[in-house]
Amino acid sequence: MTETNAAADNGWVRTWSAAPQAPDAGIGSLDEVPPLMDVTLRQVVRISGGGRRVRVRLTNEYGTTPLTVGAAQVGIAIPGGDVAQGSARVLTFAGRSAVTVPAGAPILSDPIDLPLPALAKLSISLYLPELVGTCTCHDASLESGWIVAGNAVAGPTLPKKTEPLPARALLSAVEVQPDATATSIVVLGDSIADGFGSTPDANRTWPELLAERGFYVCNQGISGNRMLNDGLGTAGLARFDRDVLATPGLGYVIVSLGRNDISISTVPRDDAALAGFLAMFPGDPVTSDDIIAGYRQLIARAYDRNIKIYATTVTPDEGSETYTAQGESARQAVNSWIRTSGAFDGVLDFDAAWRDPSHPSRIRDDLHAGDHLHGNDAGYQVLADSIDPSLFN
């Protein structure tokens, strides 16, 4: 199965990703991206598996006007935003150094020869000569990014005068041609996959920690994401084809959604303290049966592509702002189905990995980020360590 998928993609395997989001989501770092015009964006990404050639996918998928990239470059990143000597490569698009990306579209760079070991850090620089009216982003970037005035694409050293780039901007994937047959594991998830609560620039999300065990792993988590309804990011069911099934070299899917579907459906809608938060999540409440039906849809669509699909159980949240007894009952029902139905090819029991043995509806105090909902670095390490690597043979 996996060899066929890799061959069908002409040897390309996705090794890093960030799920595109609309710039008007009304949350976090997406609202903090300033107007971009006559500036260079320099962003750092850490790939998972290595390869001998590389190409970069840019995104204007939520843009309402064409996006012009005047110049682009990739190289090996070294601390502080600089590029390792001799590693810089010009990115071209159909042989040209500049490109205009239509509104609503992505674009792939031409392949370049740049041997990369596993877990290499790349510096990707984009010069934007014209105003970017609507910037397709990802909230939030846990790796550093900078805004530099003018065209600084070719500079190996980051100028002293920069602004921080608060979100991942215009960049959605890195793909490589490995030296041997390989396939990618794609995580469709929410903030726990996205690594909320982990240390920035430390690569401590559980998908990144899984990659350290020798796998190509792509993280398509979106903080606040739901499976059945839009809100903070397009609903998982709606973005599954673009963010998962279209992945070059796809071999396995891990579904890590359901927590926010449960919480948003069970927290009291008249809770004044949560009014602003709840306003970002439109749509009718859903039941545990609705969530299970959503899982079945993802399974069917993965099987149409001959792709194995796994699920994580929904982690505890008692003590968080959105915990309710009704939500806990729904969580138990969903987890029971995930564990016992046999519908998925395998189960990653994150609930068992995180729960406090003396209080199972809570996360162990040493594993959460202080909010009883998200992991800290130790918590995400526990999740990664709980995954059976034989699932991806």
Coordinates of N, CA, C and O in Angstrom, one line a residue, residues 169-249:
A169 N 3.1 32.5 7.9 CA 2.4 33.3 6.9 C 2.8 32.8 5.5 O 4.0 32.6 5.2
L170 N 1.8 32.5 4.7 CA 1.9 32.2 3.2 C 2.7 30.9 2.9 O 3.1 30.7 1.8
L171 N 2.9 30.1 3.9 CA 3.8 28.9 3.8 C 3.0 27.8 4.4 O 2.6 27.8 5.5
S172 N 2.8 26.7 3.5 CA 2.0 25.6 4.0 C 2.6 24.2 4.0 O 2.1 23.3 4.6
A173 N 3.7 24.0 3.2 CA 4.3 22.7 3.2 C 5.7 22.7 2.6 O 6.1 23.6 1.8
V174 N 6.5 21.7 3.0 CA 7.8 21.4 2.5 C 7.8 19.9 2.1 O 7.3 19.1 2.9
E175 N 8.2 19.6 0.9 CA 8.2 18.3 0.3 C 9.6 17.9 -0.1 O 10.4 18.8 -0.6
V176 N 10.0 16.6 0.1 CA 11.3 16.2 -0.3 C 11.2 14.9 -1.2 O 10.2 14.2 -1.2
Q177 N 12.3 14.6 -1.9 CA 12.5 13.3 -2.5 C 13.5 12.5 -1.7 O 14.7 12.8 -1.7
P178 N 13.0 11.5 -0.9 CA 13.9 10.7 -0.1 C 14.8 9.8 -1.0 O 14.5 9.5 -2.1
D179 N 15.9 9.3 -0.4 CA 16.7 8.4 -1.0 C 16.1 7.0 -1.1 O 16.5 6.2 -1.9
A180 N 15.2 6.7 -0.2 CA 14.5 5.4 -0.2 C 13.0 5.6 -0.1 O 12.6 6.7 0.2
T181 N 12.2 4.6 -0.4 CA 10.8 4.7 -0.4 C 10.4 5.1 1.0 O 10.8 4.6 2.1
A182 N 9.5 6.1 1.1 CA 9.0 6.6 2.4 C 7.6 7.1 2.2 O 7.1 7.4 1.1
T183 N 6.9 7.2 3.3 CA 5.5 7.7 3.3 C 5.3 8.6 4.5 O 6.1 8.6 5.5
S184 N 4.3 9.5 4.4 CA 4.1 10.5 5.4 C 2.9 10.1 6.3 O 1.9 9.6 5.8
I185 N 3.0 10.4 7.6 CA 1.9 10.4 8.5 C 1.4 11.8 8.7 O 2.1 12.7 9.0
V186 N 0.1 11.9 8.4 CA -0.5 13.3 8.6 C -1.5 13.3 9.8 O -2.3 12.4 9.9
V187 N -1.3 14.3 10.6 CA -2.2 14.4 11.8 C -3.2 15.5 11.5 O -2.9 16.7 11.2
L188 N -4.5 15.1 11.6 CA -5.6 16.1 11.4 C -6.1 16.3 12.8 O -6.7 15.5 13.5
G189 N -5.8 17.5 13.4 CA -6.1 17.7 14.8 C -6.4 19.2 15.2 O -6.7 20.0 14.3
D190 N -6.4 19.4 16.5 CA -6.8 20.7 17.1 C -5.6 21.2 17.8 O -4.4 20.9 17.5
S191 N -5.8 22.0 18.9 CA -4.7 22.6 19.6 C -3.7 21.7 20.3 O -2.6 22.0 20.4
I192 N -4.2 20.5 20.6 CA -3.3 19.5 21.3 C -2.3 19.0 20.2 O -1.1 18.7 20.5
A193 N -2.8 18.8 19.0 CA -1.8 18.5 17.9 C -1.0 19.7 17.6 O 0.2 19.5 17.3
D194 N -1.5 20.8 17.6 CA -0.8 22.1 17.2 C 0.2 22.4 18.2 O 1.1 23.3 17.9
G195 N 0.2 21.9 19.4 CA 1.2 22.1 20.4 C 1.0 23.3 21.3 O 2.0 23.7 21.9
F196 N -0.2 23.7 21.5 CA -0.5 24.8 22.4 C 0.0 24.4 23.8 O -0.3 23.4 24.3
G197 N 0.8 25.3 24.4 CA 1.4 25.1 25.7 C 2.8 24.6 25.7 O 3.4 24.5 26.7
S198 N 3.3 24.2 24.5 CA 4.7 23.7 24.4 C 5.6 24.9 24.3 O 5.2 26.1 24.0
T199 N 6.9 24.7 24.4 CA 7.9 25.8 24.4 C 8.2 26.2 23.0 O 8.6 25.3 22.2
P200 N 8.0 27.5 22.6 CA 8.4 27.9 21.3 C 9.8 27.7 20.9 O 10.7 27.7 21.8
D201 N 10.0 27.4 19.6 CA 11.4 27.1 19.1 C 12.1 25.9 19.7 O 13.3 25.8 19.6
A202 N 11.3 25.0 20.4 CA 11.9 23.8 21.0 C 11.5 22.6 20.3 O 12.0 21.5 20.6
N203 N 10.5 22.7 19.4 CA 10.0 21.5 18.6 C 9.5 20.4 19.6 O 9.9 19.2 19.5
R204 N 8.6 20.8 20.5 CA 8.1 19.8 21.5 C 6.7 19.5 21.3 O 6.0 19.0 22.3
T205 N 6.1 19.7 20.2 CA 4.7 19.2 19.9 C 4.8 17.6 19.8 O 5.8 17.1 19.4
W206 N 3.7 16.9 20.1 CA 3.8 15.5 20.0 C 4.0 15.0 18.5 O 4.7 14.0 18.3
P207 N 3.5 15.7 17.5 CA 3.9 15.2 16.1 C 5.3 15.4 15.8 O 6.0 14.5 15.2
E208 N 6.0 16.5 16.3 CA 7.4 16.6 16.1 C 8.2 15.6 16.9 O 9.2 15.1 16.4
L209 N 7.7 15.3 18.1 CA 8.4 14.2 18.9 C 8.3 12.9 18.3 O 9.2 12.0 18.3
L210 N 7.1 12.6 17.6 CA 7.0 11.4 16.9 C 7.9 11.3 15.7 O 8.5 10.3 15.4
A211 N 8.1 12.5 15.0 CA 9.1 12.5 13.9 C 10.5 12.2 14.4 O 11.3 11.6 13.6
E212 N 10.8 12.5 15.6 CA 12.2 12.2 16.1 C 12.4 10.7 16.2 O 13.5 10.2 16.4
R213 N 11.4 9.9 16.1 CA 11.5 8.4 16.1 C 11.7 7.8 14.7 O 11.6 6.6 14.5
G214 N 11.9 8.7 13.8 CA 12.3 8.3 12.4 C 11.2 8.3 11.4 O 11.4 7.7 10.3
F215 N 10.1 9.1 11.6 CA 9.0 9.1 10.7 C 8.9 10.4 10.0 O 9.4 11.5 10.5
Y216 N 8.3 10.4 8.8 CA 7.9 11.6 8.1 C 6.5 12.0 8.7 O 5.6 11.2 8.5
V217 N 6.4 13.1 9.4 CA 5.2 13.5 10.0 C 4.8 14.9 9.6 O 5.6 15.8 9.7
C218 N 3.5 15.1 9.2 CA 3.0 16.4 8.9 C 1.9 16.8 9.9 O 0.9 16.0 10.0
N219 N 2.0 17.9 10.5 CA 1.1 18.4 11.5 C 0.0 19.3 10.9 O 0.3 20.5 10.5
Q220 N -1.2 18.8 10.7 CA -2.3 19.7 10.2 C -3.3 20.0 11.3 O -4.5 20.0 11.1
G221 N -2.7 20.3 12.5 CA -3.5 20.7 13.6 C -3.8 22.2 13.5 O -3.0 23.0 13.0
I222 N -5.0 22.6 14.0 CA -5.4 24.0 14.0 C -6.0 24.2 15.4 O -7.0 23.5 15.8
S223 N -5.4 25.1 16.2 CA -6.0 25.4 17.5 C -7.4 25.8 17.5 O -7.8 26.7 16.7
G224 N -8.3 25.2 18.3 CA -9.7 25.5 18.3 C -10.5 24.8 17.2 O -11.7 25.0 17.1
N225 N -9.9 23.9 16.4 CA -10.6 23.3 15.3 C -11.6 22.3 15.8 O -11.4 21.6 16.8
R226 N -12.7 22.2 15.0 CA -13.7 21.2 15.2 C -13.8 20.3 14.0 O -13.4 20.7 12.9
M227 N -14.4 19.1 14.2 CA -14.6 18.2 13.1 C -15.8 18.5 12.2 O -15.8 18.5 11.0
L228 N -16.9 18.9 12.9 CA -18.2 19.0 12.2 C -18.6 20.5 11.9 O -19.5 20.6 11.0
N229 N -18.0 21.5 12.5 CA -18.4 22.8 12.2 C -17.2 23.7 12.1 O -16.2 23.5 12.7
D230 N -17.3 24.8 11.2 CA -16.3 25.8 11.1 C -16.2 26.5 12.4 O -17.0 26.4 13.3
G231 N -15.2 27.4 12.5 CA -15.0 28.2 13.7 C -13.6 28.7 13.6 O -13.3 29.6 12.8
L232 N -12.7 28.2 14.5 CA -11.3 28.5 14.4 C -10.7 27.5 13.4 O -10.2 26.5 13.7
G233 N -10.7 28.0 12.1 CA -10.3 27.1 11.0 C -11.5 26.4 10.4 O -12.5 26.1 11.1
T234 N -11.3 26.0 9.2 CA -12.3 25.2 8.5 C -12.5 23.9 9.1 O -11.6 23.3 9.6
A235 N -13.8 23.4 9.2 CA -14.1 22.1 9.9 C -13.2 21.0 9.3 O -12.9 21.0 8.1
G236 N -12.9 20.0 10.2 CA -12.1 18.9 9.8 C -12.6 18.1 8.6 O -11.9 17.7 7.7
L237 N -13.9 17.9 8.6 CA -14.6 17.2 7.5 C -14.4 18.0 6.2 O -14.3 17.4 5.1
A238 N -14.4 19.3 6.3 CA -14.4 20.1 5.1 C -13.0 20.2 4.5 O -12.8 20.4 3.3
R239 N -11.9 20.2 5.4 CA -10.6 20.4 5.0 C -9.8 19.1 4.8 O -8.6 19.1 4.4
F240 N -10.5 18.0 5.0 CA -9.8 16.7 5.0 C -9.1 16.4 3.6 O -8.0 15.9 3.5
D241 N -9.8 16.7 2.5 CA -9.3 16.4 1.2 C -8.0 17.2 0.9 O -7.0 16.7 0.5
R242 N -8.1 18.5 1.2 CA -7.0 19.4 0.9 C -5.8 19.2 1.9 O -4.7 19.1 1.5
D243 N -6.1 19.1 3.2 CA -5.0 19.1 4.2 C -4.5 17.7 4.4 O -3.4 17.6 5.0
V244 N -5.2 16.7 4.0 CA -4.8 15.3 4.3 C -4.6 14.5 3.1 O -3.6 14.0 2.7
L245 N -5.7 14.2 2.4 CA -5.7 13.3 1.3 C -4.9 13.7 0.1 O -4.5 12.9 -0.7
A246 N -4.7 15.0 -0.1 CA -3.9 15.5 -1.2 C -2.4 15.5 -0.9 O -1.6 15.9 -1.7
T247 N -2.0 15.0 0.3 CA -0.6 15.0 0.7 C 0.2 14.0 -0.2 O 0.0 12.8 -0.3
P248 N 1.3 14.5 -0.8 CA 2.2 13.6 -1.6 C 2.8 12.6 -0.6 O 3.3 12.9 0.4
G249 N 2.8 11.3 -1.1 CA 3.4 10.3 -0.3 C 2.6 9.9 0.9 O 3.1 9.2 1.8

